[in-house]
Short mmCIF file of C-alpha atoms in Angstrom, two decimals:
data_model
loop_
_atom_site.label_atom_id
_atom_site.label_comp_id
_atom_site.label_asym_id
_atom_site.label_seq_id
_atom_site.Cartn_x
_atom_site.Cartn_y
_atom_site.Cartn_z
CA UNK A 1 -0.88 -48.12 -18.61
CA UNK A 2 -2.64 -44.90 -19.67
CA UNK A 3 -4.30 -44.60 -16.24
CA UNK A 4 -0.93 -44.97 -14.52
CA UNK A 5 0.65 -42.33 -16.78
CA UNK A 6 -2.27 -39.93 -16.20
CA UNK A 7 -2.06 -40.42 -12.45
CA UNK A 8 1.70 -39.81 -12.49
CA UNK A 9 1.26 -36.62 -14.53
CA UNK A 10 -1.42 -35.35 -12.15
CA UNK A 11 0.77 -36.03 -9.14
CA UNK A 12 3.67 -34.23 -10.77
CA UNK A 13 1.38 -31.27 -11.53
CA UNK A 14 0.50 -31.18 -7.85
CA UNK A 15 4.17 -31.21 -6.94
CA UNK A 16 3.84 -34.65 -5.31
CA UNK A 17 6.23 -37.56 -5.74
CA UNK A 18 4.35 -40.68 -6.88
CA UNK A 19 6.62 -42.85 -4.75
CA UNK A 20 6.59 -40.73 -1.60
CA UNK A 21 2.93 -39.74 -1.30
CA UNK A 22 -0.42 -41.49 -1.10
CA UNK A 23 -3.13 -40.44 -3.54
CA UNK A 24 -6.67 -41.30 -2.41
CA UNK A 25 -9.86 -40.81 -4.42
CA UNK A 26 -12.74 -40.12 -2.02
CA UNK A 27 -15.13 -42.15 -4.20
CA UNK A 28 -13.32 -45.29 -3.00
CA UNK A 29 -14.36 -44.48 0.58
CA UNK A 30 -18.10 -44.55 0.00
CA UNK A 31 -18.35 -40.86 -0.84
CA UNK A 32 -20.99 -40.00 -3.46
CA UNK A 33 -20.39 -37.23 -6.00
CA UNK A 34 -24.10 -36.64 -6.64
CA UNK A 35 -24.97 -35.12 -3.23
CA UNK A 36 -27.12 -38.14 -2.42
CA UNK A 37 -25.22 -38.89 0.80
CA UNK A 38 -23.41 -36.83 3.41
CA UNK A 39 -19.71 -37.37 2.75
CA UNK A 40 -18.30 -36.41 6.16
CA UNK A 41 -17.42 -39.89 7.40
CA UNK A 42 -16.01 -41.06 4.08
CA UNK A 43 -13.72 -38.03 3.89
CA UNK A 44 -12.61 -38.62 7.47
CA UNK A 45 -11.73 -42.24 6.63
CA UNK A 46 -9.73 -41.16 3.57
CA UNK A 47 -7.75 -38.66 5.67
CA UNK A 48 -7.13 -41.24 8.42
CA UNK A 49 -5.90 -43.74 5.84
CA UNK A 50 -3.45 -41.21 4.39
CA UNK A 51 -2.22 -40.22 7.86
CA UNK A 52 -1.35 -43.84 8.65
CA UNK A 53 0.91 -43.85 5.60
CA UNK A 54 2.61 -40.57 6.47
CA UNK A 55 0.31 -38.25 4.57
CA UNK A 56 -1.08 -37.83 1.09
CA UNK A 57 -3.57 -36.19 -1.24
CA UNK A 58 -7.32 -36.56 -0.81
CA UNK A 59 -8.74 -36.22 -4.32
CA UNK A 60 -12.23 -34.99 -5.23
CA UNK A 61 -13.02 -35.67 -8.90
CA UNK A 62 -15.72 -33.71 -10.75
CA UNK A 63 -19.13 -33.94 -9.13
CA UNK A 64 -21.20 -32.45 -6.34
CA UNK A 65 -20.49 -33.40 -2.73
CA UNK A 66 -22.39 -32.64 0.45
CA UNK A 67 -20.36 -32.69 3.65
CA UNK A 68 -19.97 -31.57 7.22
CA UNK A 69 -16.72 -30.16 8.65
CA UNK A 70 -13.37 -31.46 7.40
CA UNK A 71 -10.36 -31.57 9.74
CA UNK A 72 -6.94 -31.60 8.09
CA UNK A 73 -4.03 -33.46 9.67
CA UNK A 74 -0.31 -33.06 9.07
CA UNK A 75 0.94 -33.79 5.55
CA UNK A 76 -2.57 -33.82 4.06
CA UNK A 77 -3.55 -32.06 0.82
CA UNK A 78 -7.18 -31.66 -0.17
CA UNK A 79 -7.34 -31.49 -3.98
CA UNK A 80 -10.67 -30.33 -5.42
CA UNK A 81 -10.55 -30.85 -9.16
CA UNK A 82 -12.16 -28.65 -11.80
CA UNK A 83 -15.85 -29.48 -11.90
CA UNK A 84 -15.91 -30.63 -8.29
CA UNK A 85 -18.12 -28.81 -5.78
CA UNK A 86 -18.03 -29.27 -2.02
CA UNK A 87 -21.27 -28.06 -0.42
CA UNK A 88 -21.17 -27.80 3.36
CA UNK A 89 -24.35 -28.62 5.22
CA UNK A 90 -26.14 -25.87 7.14
CA UNK A 91 -27.21 -28.31 9.86
CA UNK A 92 -25.64 -26.65 12.90
CA UNK A 93 -25.42 -29.97 14.78
CA UNK A 94 -22.95 -31.25 12.19
CA UNK A 95 -20.37 -28.79 13.55
CA UNK A 96 -20.43 -30.23 17.06
CA UNK A 97 -18.60 -30.95 19.28
CA UNK A 98 -17.24 -27.43 19.62
CA UNK A 99 -13.48 -26.97 19.27
CA UNK A 100 -10.77 -24.47 20.29
CA UNK A 101 -11.15 -21.45 18.03
CA UNK A 102 -10.75 -17.69 17.88
CA UNK A 103 -13.62 -15.36 17.11
CA UNK A 104 -12.90 -11.72 16.22
CA UNK A 105 -9.68 -11.84 18.20
CA UNK A 106 -10.99 -13.62 21.30
CA UNK A 107 -10.03 -17.20 22.24
CA UNK A 108 -13.18 -19.32 22.55
CA UNK A 109 -14.58 -22.82 22.21
CA UNK A 110 -16.96 -22.71 19.26
CA UNK A 111 -18.54 -24.61 16.39
CA UNK A 112 -15.98 -26.41 14.26
CA UNK A 113 -14.91 -24.35 11.25
CA UNK A 114 -15.91 -25.91 7.93
CA UNK A 115 -12.24 -26.65 7.22
CA UNK A 116 -10.28 -26.96 10.47
CA UNK A 117 -6.74 -27.88 11.47
CA UNK A 118 -5.06 -27.71 14.87
CA UNK A 119 -1.29 -27.90 15.37
CA UNK A 120 -0.76 -29.51 11.96
CA UNK A 121 2.10 -29.10 9.47
CA UNK A 122 2.31 -29.22 5.68
CA UNK A 123 -1.40 -28.90 4.92
CA UNK A 124 -3.07 -27.65 1.75
CA UNK A 125 -6.39 -27.04 0.03
CA UNK A 126 -5.89 -26.85 -3.73
CA UNK A 127 -7.55 -27.23 -7.10
CA UNK A 128 -9.86 -25.45 -9.53
CA UNK A 129 -13.06 -26.59 -7.87
CA UNK A 130 -15.65 -24.83 -5.71
CA UNK A 131 -16.43 -24.90 -2.00
CA UNK A 132 -19.75 -23.44 -0.84
CA UNK A 133 -20.45 -22.72 2.84
CA UNK A 134 -24.22 -22.23 2.45
CA UNK A 135 -23.97 -19.43 4.96
CA UNK A 136 -27.45 -17.92 4.63
CA UNK A 137 -28.88 -19.83 7.60
CA UNK A 138 -25.84 -18.89 9.69
CA UNK A 139 -26.11 -15.21 8.70
CA UNK A 140 -29.42 -14.94 10.54
CA UNK A 141 -27.43 -15.43 13.76
CA UNK A 142 -25.15 -12.45 13.22
CA UNK A 143 -25.07 -9.93 16.04
CA UNK A 144 -26.98 -7.56 13.75
CA UNK A 145 -30.06 -9.79 13.60
CA UNK A 146 -29.90 -11.95 16.72
CA UNK A 147 -32.25 -9.77 18.80
CA UNK A 148 -35.30 -11.63 17.53
CA UNK A 149 -33.87 -15.14 17.95
CA UNK A 150 -34.82 -17.11 21.10
CA UNK A 151 -32.30 -18.90 23.30
CA UNK A 152 -31.08 -22.08 21.61
CA UNK A 153 -29.29 -25.26 22.67
CA UNK A 154 -26.24 -24.06 20.72
CA UNK A 155 -26.17 -20.80 22.65
CA UNK A 156 -26.41 -22.69 25.94
CA UNK A 157 -23.59 -25.04 24.90
CA UNK A 158 -21.43 -22.09 23.90
CA UNK A 159 -22.01 -20.43 27.28
CA UNK A 160 -21.23 -23.65 29.14
CA UNK A 161 -17.89 -24.07 27.39
CA UNK A 162 -16.86 -20.42 27.65
CA UNK A 163 -17.49 -19.58 31.29
CA UNK A 164 -13.87 -18.54 31.79
CA UNK A 165 -13.34 -16.82 28.45
CA UNK A 166 -11.25 -13.65 28.57
CA UNK A 167 -13.93 -11.54 26.89
CA UNK A 168 -13.38 -8.17 25.17
CA UNK A 169 -13.75 -4.95 27.13
CA UNK A 170 -17.25 -4.52 25.67
CA UNK A 171 -19.56 -6.49 28.02
CA UNK A 172 -22.41 -8.70 26.90
CA UNK A 173 -21.02 -9.89 23.59
CA UNK A 174 -21.58 -13.60 24.36
CA UNK A 175 -25.21 -12.98 25.24
CA UNK A 176 -25.84 -11.84 21.67
CA UNK A 177 -26.20 -15.49 20.67
CA UNK A 178 -23.79 -18.19 19.63
CA UNK A 179 -20.90 -17.32 17.32
CA UNK A 180 -20.82 -18.43 13.68
CA UNK A 181 -17.79 -20.48 12.58
CA UNK A 182 -15.23 -19.30 10.03
CA UNK A 183 -14.99 -21.22 6.75
CA UNK A 184 -11.28 -22.17 6.78
CA UNK A 185 -9.42 -21.86 10.09
CA UNK A 186 -6.07 -23.60 10.65
CA UNK A 187 -4.77 -22.90 14.15
CA UNK A 188 -1.15 -23.16 15.35
CA UNK A 189 -0.18 -24.71 12.01
CA UNK A 190 2.98 -24.53 9.92
CA UNK A 191 3.35 -24.56 6.13
CA UNK A 192 -0.23 -23.87 5.03
CA UNK A 193 -1.23 -23.54 1.36
CA UNK A 194 -4.58 -22.54 -0.13
CA UNK A 195 -4.45 -22.28 -3.90
CA UNK A 196 -6.71 -21.98 -6.92
CA UNK A 197 -10.10 -22.76 -5.41
CA UNK A 198 -13.29 -20.70 -5.54
CA UNK A 199 -15.00 -20.07 -2.19
CA UNK A 200 -18.49 -18.68 -1.71
CA UNK A 201 -21.19 -18.12 0.93
CA UNK A 202 -19.03 -18.34 4.04
CA UNK A 203 -20.92 -18.42 7.37
CA UNK A 204 -18.46 -15.90 8.84
CA UNK A 205 -14.83 -14.96 8.04
CA UNK A 206 -13.67 -16.97 5.04
CA UNK A 207 -9.94 -17.76 5.17
CA UNK A 208 -8.81 -17.23 8.76
CA UNK A 209 -5.43 -18.72 9.71
CA UNK A 210 -4.65 -18.25 13.41
CA UNK A 211 -1.16 -18.42 15.00
CA UNK A 212 0.27 -20.03 11.84
CA UNK A 213 3.72 -19.77 10.26
CA UNK A 214 4.45 -19.78 6.51
CA UNK A 215 1.01 -19.34 4.97
CA UNK A 216 0.51 -19.08 1.20
CA UNK A 217 -2.84 -18.06 -0.29
CA UNK A 218 -2.61 -17.88 -4.07
CA UNK A 219 -5.04 -17.58 -6.96
CA UNK A 220 -8.13 -17.89 -4.76
CA UNK A 221 -11.54 -16.44 -5.68
CA UNK A 222 -13.89 -15.49 -2.82
CA UNK A 223 -17.52 -14.46 -3.35
CA UNK A 224 -19.78 -13.71 -0.36
CA UNK A 225 -22.58 -11.45 -1.60
CA UNK A 226 -24.87 -9.42 0.71
CA UNK A 227 -23.70 -11.16 3.87
CA UNK A 228 -22.67 -9.97 7.38
CA UNK A 229 -19.06 -10.22 8.59
CA UNK A 230 -17.97 -12.45 5.71
CA UNK A 231 -14.46 -11.02 5.41
CA UNK A 232 -12.36 -12.58 2.67
CA UNK A 233 -8.86 -13.35 4.00
CA UNK A 234 -8.07 -12.68 7.67
CA UNK A 235 -4.67 -14.04 8.73
CA UNK A 236 -4.51 -13.34 12.47
CA UNK A 237 -1.37 -13.44 14.64
CA UNK A 238 0.47 -15.28 11.87
CA UNK A 239 4.02 -14.90 10.58
CA UNK A 240 5.39 -15.10 7.04
CA UNK A 241 2.13 -14.81 5.11
CA UNK A 242 2.00 -14.54 1.30
CA UNK A 243 -1.27 -13.50 -0.41
CA UNK A 244 -1.18 -13.16 -4.19
CA UNK A 245 -3.32 -13.17 -7.33
CA UNK A 246 -6.62 -13.38 -5.45
CA UNK A 247 -10.02 -12.01 -6.52
CA UNK A 248 -12.32 -11.01 -3.65
CA UNK A 249 -15.87 -9.65 -3.40
CA UNK A 250 -17.45 -10.03 0.04
CA UNK A 251 -19.88 -8.66 2.62
CA UNK A 252 -17.22 -7.10 4.86
CA UNK A 253 -13.48 -6.41 4.51
CA UNK A 254 -11.69 -8.09 1.61
CA UNK A 255 -8.32 -8.71 3.31
CA UNK A 256 -7.83 -7.93 6.99
CA UNK A 257 -4.75 -8.26 9.16
CA UNK A 258 -5.41 -8.84 12.87
CA UNK A 259 -3.67 -9.99 16.05
CA UNK A 260 -6.24 -10.38 18.82
CA UNK A 261 -8.69 -8.20 20.68
CA UNK A 262 -8.23 -6.29 23.95
CA UNK A 263 -7.18 -8.38 26.97
CA UNK A 264 -7.23 -11.70 25.12
CA UNK A 265 -5.00 -10.33 22.35
CA UNK A 266 -2.59 -8.67 24.75
CA UNK A 267 -2.32 -11.85 26.83
CA UNK A 268 -1.37 -13.90 23.77
CA UNK A 269 0.84 -11.05 22.53
CA UNK A 270 1.48 -12.74 19.17
CA UNK A 271 1.84 -10.18 16.37
CA UNK A 272 0.91 -10.38 12.72
CA UNK A 273 4.26 -9.93 10.97
CA UNK A 274 6.05 -10.40 7.67
CA UNK A 275 3.02 -10.28 5.33
CA UNK A 276 3.12 -9.63 1.58
CA UNK A 277 -0.09 -8.89 -0.32
CA UNK A 278 0.25 -8.47 -4.08
CA UNK A 279 -1.52 -8.68 -7.45
CA UNK A 280 -5.03 -8.90 -5.99
CA UNK A 281 -8.36 -7.38 -7.06
CA UNK A 282 -11.03 -6.39 -4.57
CA UNK A 283 -14.59 -5.44 -5.52
CA UNK A 284 -17.47 -5.31 -3.03
CA UNK A 285 -16.32 -4.97 0.58
CA UNK A 286 -16.08 -2.51 3.47
CA UNK A 287 -12.33 -2.19 2.89
CA UNK A 288 -9.77 -3.36 0.35
CA UNK A 289 -6.93 -4.13 2.76
CA UNK A 290 -7.62 -3.41 6.43
CA UNK A 291 -5.49 -3.61 9.56
CA UNK A 292 -7.47 -3.96 12.78
CA UNK A 293 -9.46 -3.10 14.62
CA UNK A 294 -8.42 -6.22 16.54
CA UNK A 295 -4.65 -5.63 16.60
CA UNK A 296 -3.80 -5.93 20.29
CA UNK A 297 -0.86 -8.26 19.65
CA UNK A 298 0.69 -5.83 17.16
CA UNK A 299 1.02 -5.69 13.37
CA UNK A 300 4.42 -5.11 11.75
CA UNK A 301 6.42 -5.52 8.56
CA UNK A 302 3.60 -5.53 6.00
CA UNK A 303 3.93 -4.88 2.25
CA UNK A 304 0.85 -4.23 0.07
CA UNK A 305 1.48 -3.75 -3.67
CA UNK A 306 0.11 -4.03 -7.21
CA UNK A 307 -3.57 -4.24 -6.21
CA UNK A 308 -6.83 -2.84 -7.57
CA UNK A 309 -9.78 -1.83 -5.39
CA UNK A 310 -12.93 -1.16 -7.41
CA UNK A 311 -16.12 -0.42 -5.49
CA UNK A 312 -14.99 -1.06 -1.92
CA UNK A 313 -16.21 1.31 0.81
CA UNK A 314 -12.60 2.19 1.65
CA UNK A 315 -9.22 1.40 0.14
CA UNK A 316 -6.49 1.02 2.78
CA UNK A 317 -7.94 1.23 6.28
CA UNK A 318 -6.01 0.98 9.54
CA UNK A 319 -8.28 1.22 12.57
CA UNK A 320 -8.13 0.82 16.33
CA UNK A 321 -9.39 2.38 19.57
CA UNK A 322 -8.35 3.00 23.15
CA UNK A 323 -8.37 -0.30 25.01
CA UNK A 324 -6.90 -2.33 22.16
CA UNK A 325 -3.22 -1.63 22.77
CA UNK A 326 -0.71 -3.02 20.28
CA UNK A 327 1.65 -1.39 17.79
CA UNK A 328 1.07 -1.04 14.03
CA UNK A 329 4.40 -0.22 12.36
CA UNK A 330 6.62 -0.72 9.32
CA UNK A 331 3.85 -0.75 6.70
CA UNK A 332 4.47 -0.11 2.97
CA UNK A 333 1.66 0.44 0.43
CA UNK A 334 2.75 0.91 -3.19
CA UNK A 335 1.40 0.81 -6.74
CA UNK A 336 -2.33 0.73 -6.05
CA UNK A 337 -5.32 1.77 -8.18
CA UNK A 338 -8.59 2.62 -6.40
CA UNK A 339 -11.86 3.36 -8.21
CA UNK A 340 -15.42 4.04 -7.03
CA UNK A 341 -14.40 4.25 -3.38
CA UNK A 342 -17.53 5.04 -1.39
CA UNK A 343 -15.85 6.56 1.69
CA UNK A 344 -12.09 7.19 2.12
CA UNK A 345 -9.25 5.97 -0.07
CA UNK A 346 -6.86 5.93 2.92
CA UNK A 347 -7.85 5.78 6.60
CA UNK A 348 -5.71 5.74 9.74
CA UNK A 349 -8.19 6.02 12.59
CA UNK A 350 -7.26 5.52 16.24
CA UNK A 351 -10.77 6.42 17.41
CA UNK A 352 -12.70 3.71 15.56
CA UNK A 353 -14.90 3.37 18.66
CA UNK A 354 -15.97 6.26 20.85
CA UNK A 355 -13.74 6.49 23.93
CA UNK A 356 -12.51 9.14 26.35
CA UNK A 357 -8.94 10.33 26.90
CA UNK A 358 -6.98 8.15 29.32
CA UNK A 359 -3.34 7.91 30.53
CA UNK A 360 -0.95 6.12 28.20
CA UNK A 361 -0.71 2.42 29.14
CA UNK A 362 -0.74 -1.05 27.58
CA UNK A 363 -4.29 -0.20 26.48
CA UNK A 364 -3.00 2.62 24.28
CA UNK A 365 -2.56 1.67 20.59
CA UNK A 366 0.31 3.01 18.47
CA UNK A 367 0.47 3.79 14.72
CA UNK A 368 3.91 4.65 13.31
CA UNK A 369 6.20 4.31 10.30
CA UNK A 370 3.52 3.80 7.62
CA UNK A 371 4.20 4.84 4.03
CA UNK A 372 2.03 5.20 0.90
CA UNK A 373 3.34 5.68 -2.65
CA UNK A 374 2.32 5.49 -6.30
CA UNK A 375 -1.44 5.43 -5.74
CA UNK A 376 -4.23 6.51 -8.09
CA UNK A 377 -7.64 6.93 -6.48
CA UNK A 378 -11.14 8.09 -7.38
CA UNK A 379 -14.02 8.27 -4.93
CA UNK A 380 -15.48 10.18 -2.01
CA UNK A 381 -12.65 11.33 0.31
CA UNK A 382 -8.90 11.24 -0.26
CA UNK A 383 -7.84 10.38 3.27
CA UNK A 384 -8.54 10.58 6.99
CA UNK A 385 -5.89 10.52 9.74
CA UNK A 386 -7.26 10.66 13.27
CA UNK A 387 -4.84 10.06 16.14
CA UNK A 388 -5.28 10.22 19.90
CA UNK A 389 -4.84 13.40 21.89
CA UNK A 390 -2.51 11.57 24.28
CA UNK A 391 -0.58 9.74 21.54
CA UNK A 392 -0.68 10.94 17.93
CA UNK A 393 -0.21 8.97 14.74
CA UNK A 394 3.49 9.32 13.84
CA UNK A 395 5.85 9.02 10.86
CA UNK A 396 3.47 8.79 7.90
CA UNK A 397 4.37 9.65 4.31
CA UNK A 398 2.44 10.09 1.06
CA UNK A 399 4.43 10.19 -2.16
CA UNK A 400 3.40 10.26 -5.83
CA UNK A 401 -0.38 10.26 -5.38
CA UNK A 402 -2.99 11.24 -7.98
CA UNK A 403 -6.49 11.51 -6.53
CA UNK A 404 -9.83 12.70 -7.90
CA UNK A 405 -12.19 12.79 -4.93
CA UNK A 406 -15.16 14.70 -3.57
CA UNK A 407 -13.06 15.98 -0.65
CA UNK A 408 -9.40 15.95 0.33
CA UNK A 409 -7.30 14.79 3.29
CA UNK A 410 -8.33 15.46 6.89
CA UNK A 411 -5.59 15.19 9.53
CA UNK A 412 -6.02 15.32 13.32
CA UNK A 413 -3.64 14.56 16.20
CA UNK A 414 -0.74 13.50 14.00
CA UNK A 415 3.02 14.01 13.98
CA UNK A 416 5.72 13.93 11.29
CA UNK A 417 3.42 13.69 8.27
CA UNK A 418 4.98 14.15 4.83
CA UNK A 419 3.32 14.89 1.48
CA UNK A 420 5.57 14.81 -1.60
CA UNK A 421 4.31 15.12 -5.18
CA UNK A 422 0.66 14.75 -4.21
CA UNK A 423 -2.03 15.89 -6.68
CA UNK A 424 -5.62 15.97 -5.44
CA UNK A 425 -8.58 17.33 -7.37
CA UNK A 426 -11.58 17.85 -5.09
CA UNK A 427 -15.20 18.77 -5.74
CA UNK A 428 -15.30 20.77 -2.50
CA UNK A 429 -12.98 21.94 0.26
CA UNK A 430 -9.23 22.04 0.71
CA UNK A 431 -6.77 19.47 -0.58
CA UNK A 432 -5.42 19.04 2.98
CA UNK A 433 -7.23 20.17 6.13
CA UNK A 434 -5.11 19.62 9.24
CA UNK A 435 -5.50 20.51 12.92
CA UNK A 436 -3.77 19.92 16.24
CA UNK A 437 -0.72 18.31 14.65
CA UNK A 438 3.01 18.96 14.29
CA UNK A 439 5.96 18.36 11.98
CA UNK A 440 3.99 18.57 8.74
CA UNK A 441 5.97 18.64 5.49
CA UNK A 442 4.35 19.83 2.24
CA UNK A 443 6.25 19.52 -1.03
CA UNK A 444 4.73 19.73 -4.52
CA UNK A 445 1.14 19.51 -3.30
CA UNK A 446 -1.10 20.74 -6.12
CA UNK A 447 -4.61 20.70 -7.52
CA UNK A 448 -6.06 21.31 -10.96
CA UNK A 449 -9.44 22.24 -9.44
CA UNK A 450 -9.04 25.08 -6.92
CA UNK A 451 -12.28 26.52 -5.55
CA UNK A 452 -13.19 30.17 -5.21
CA UNK A 453 -12.38 31.47 -1.73
CA UNK A 454 -11.19 28.02 -0.57
CA UNK A 455 -7.55 27.41 0.43
CA UNK A 456 -5.59 24.51 -1.00
CA UNK A 457 -4.12 23.97 2.49
CA UNK A 458 -6.27 24.71 5.55
CA UNK A 459 -4.18 24.42 8.74
CA UNK A 460 -5.27 25.06 12.33
CA UNK A 461 -3.05 24.88 15.40
CA UNK A 462 -0.09 23.25 13.66
CA UNK A 463 3.51 23.51 14.81
CA UNK A 464 6.74 22.91 12.88
CA UNK A 465 5.40 23.11 9.35
CA UNK A 466 7.54 23.02 6.20
CA UNK A 467 6.00 24.23 2.93
CA UNK A 468 8.57 24.14 0.16
CA UNK A 469 8.85 23.57 -3.58
CA UNK A 470 5.20 24.24 -4.37
CA UNK A 471 4.36 25.87 -7.71
CA UNK A 472 0.61 26.07 -8.34
CA UNK A 473 0.07 26.15 -12.11
CA UNK A 474 -3.68 26.77 -12.08
CA UNK A 475 -4.82 30.22 -10.86
CA UNK A 476 -6.30 30.00 -7.36
CA UNK A 477 -7.52 32.36 -4.64
CA UNK A 478 -5.67 31.04 -1.55
CA UNK A 479 -2.85 28.54 -1.19
CA UNK A 480 -2.48 28.40 2.62
CA UNK A 481 -4.92 29.40 5.35
CA UNK A 482 -3.56 29.44 8.92
CA UNK A 483 -5.78 29.63 12.01
CA UNK A 484 -5.49 28.82 15.71
CA UNK A 485 -3.55 30.49 18.51
CA UNK A 486 -1.15 27.54 18.77
CA UNK A 487 0.10 27.94 15.19
CA UNK A 488 3.85 28.42 15.15
CA UNK A 489 7.16 27.72 13.43
CA UNK A 490 6.15 27.66 9.75
CA UNK A 491 9.04 27.41 7.29
CA UNK A 492 8.30 28.64 3.74
CA UNK A 493 10.81 28.36 0.88
CA UNK A 494 11.31 27.75 -2.84
CA UNK A 495 7.60 28.26 -3.57
CA UNK A 496 6.28 30.15 -6.58
CA UNK A 497 2.87 31.65 -5.87
CA UNK A 498 2.55 33.99 -8.87
CA UNK A 499 -0.73 32.24 -9.86
CA UNK A 500 -2.21 32.67 -6.37
CA UNK A 501 -4.10 35.81 -5.34
CA UNK A 502 -3.40 35.28 -1.62
CA UNK A 503 -0.49 32.92 -0.89
CA UNK A 504 -1.07 33.00 2.89
CA UNK A 505 -4.25 33.97 4.73
CA UNK A 506 -4.13 34.17 8.52
CA UNK A 507 -6.85 34.43 11.15
CA UNK A 508 -6.62 37.17 13.83
CA UNK A 509 -5.67 34.78 16.66
CA UNK A 510 -2.56 33.48 14.87
CA UNK A 511 0.58 34.71 16.70
CA UNK A 512 2.68 37.36 14.97
CA UNK A 513 5.80 35.81 13.46
CA UNK A 514 4.31 32.31 13.23
CA UNK A 515 6.26 31.72 9.98
CA UNK A 516 9.67 32.77 11.20
#
């Protein structure tokens, strides 16, 4: 009786009806919880048994399991209990035959992901247990190290299956070796949940839903130390994604939003849209939350809030390059704390890769309607906006920011950029240095650490500039420096510069009457 009551309580805790769902303990399918036997076939049998009965929960009690890849089917929940550890083998042959996959935004046939699902519905991986990808052996095959690795049977198989792949614009990428599999990759799935588990040592990207709808990732811990390309959570070309209460420390970007790369991404043309990211902490990683650079299908309607980045290389990073195409728009970032940022707190870079100017076409990416508010940051550089000469970044706002950084904002090739109530204390240089841009609005932009002979605003070749409502409280030498023969149409009003020795300093080439 007690066992039946305990089972019923557990099922209720999982949100499963005892009458409607099957509950299967993997130990009853010949699986060993002492790592003495590979569990792959036993897990497969448990899943097949549940599928025959309409679905159910595959339960891993406390213990240590060794397994190959696990493929989820519709209406299947994997429940990894506290004290349970799933250790995935690093025998590459276990991940054959290769399956339809996506690798850095390109459709390929590749090794099976460690957890895989294809066109399934109502799937979940839950619990307080651990899954370990044992990625170290895989990491040696990253494109960074593969130069010294001879041709392998896996590389030959990959080439055989991908003869007609629509490769990225950069030639030769397949010849770098075979491609490592992601840890968790559901493809074309609906109603996906990943909750509570701890994930470590992923071979490649860790949680990587592709073309999925209604994805929830909640309370997950991801740890991938000192490892190449082991991004934390990368939902790609998905819709209605909810990421919350996660803790991430990885060898690449912590959370990245993508939608395909170059020709392959544009052909699919499936955007990443309707994402919410909230209440997460990010430690080691190249970026806290990153969009791109593979965003050829577009990224839109994204909200990022209530997060802490502590020790990442960058905070919010949006990156692309000519050749990608795609539109990034309708992005909101609010209530963020960033500490110990090694590079930039905020990056919008449309020249992530070196390219030359070309006519505007489907290859031309677009950044627009992106807004940042209520952010505290400490680190190297406040921000970097770098648009394209042929198509600038457009409609960006910064409101209620408090930054303490080595250097300030740098803005190039941008349009309609607004700063409102922005306080930046730098160790060197101007608070905002902008060039070759237009429609720049400056309101209540201040610093408590002005530098001798250095302007707070350093503008070159800007048009349609509004500087209003600024009242520097700390004595400074120069508030605004204007240079460049294309500087024109500055509007100044409601400023109080009594604490500034030189409110406006102009270079000789600046046209007379630029501020009329």
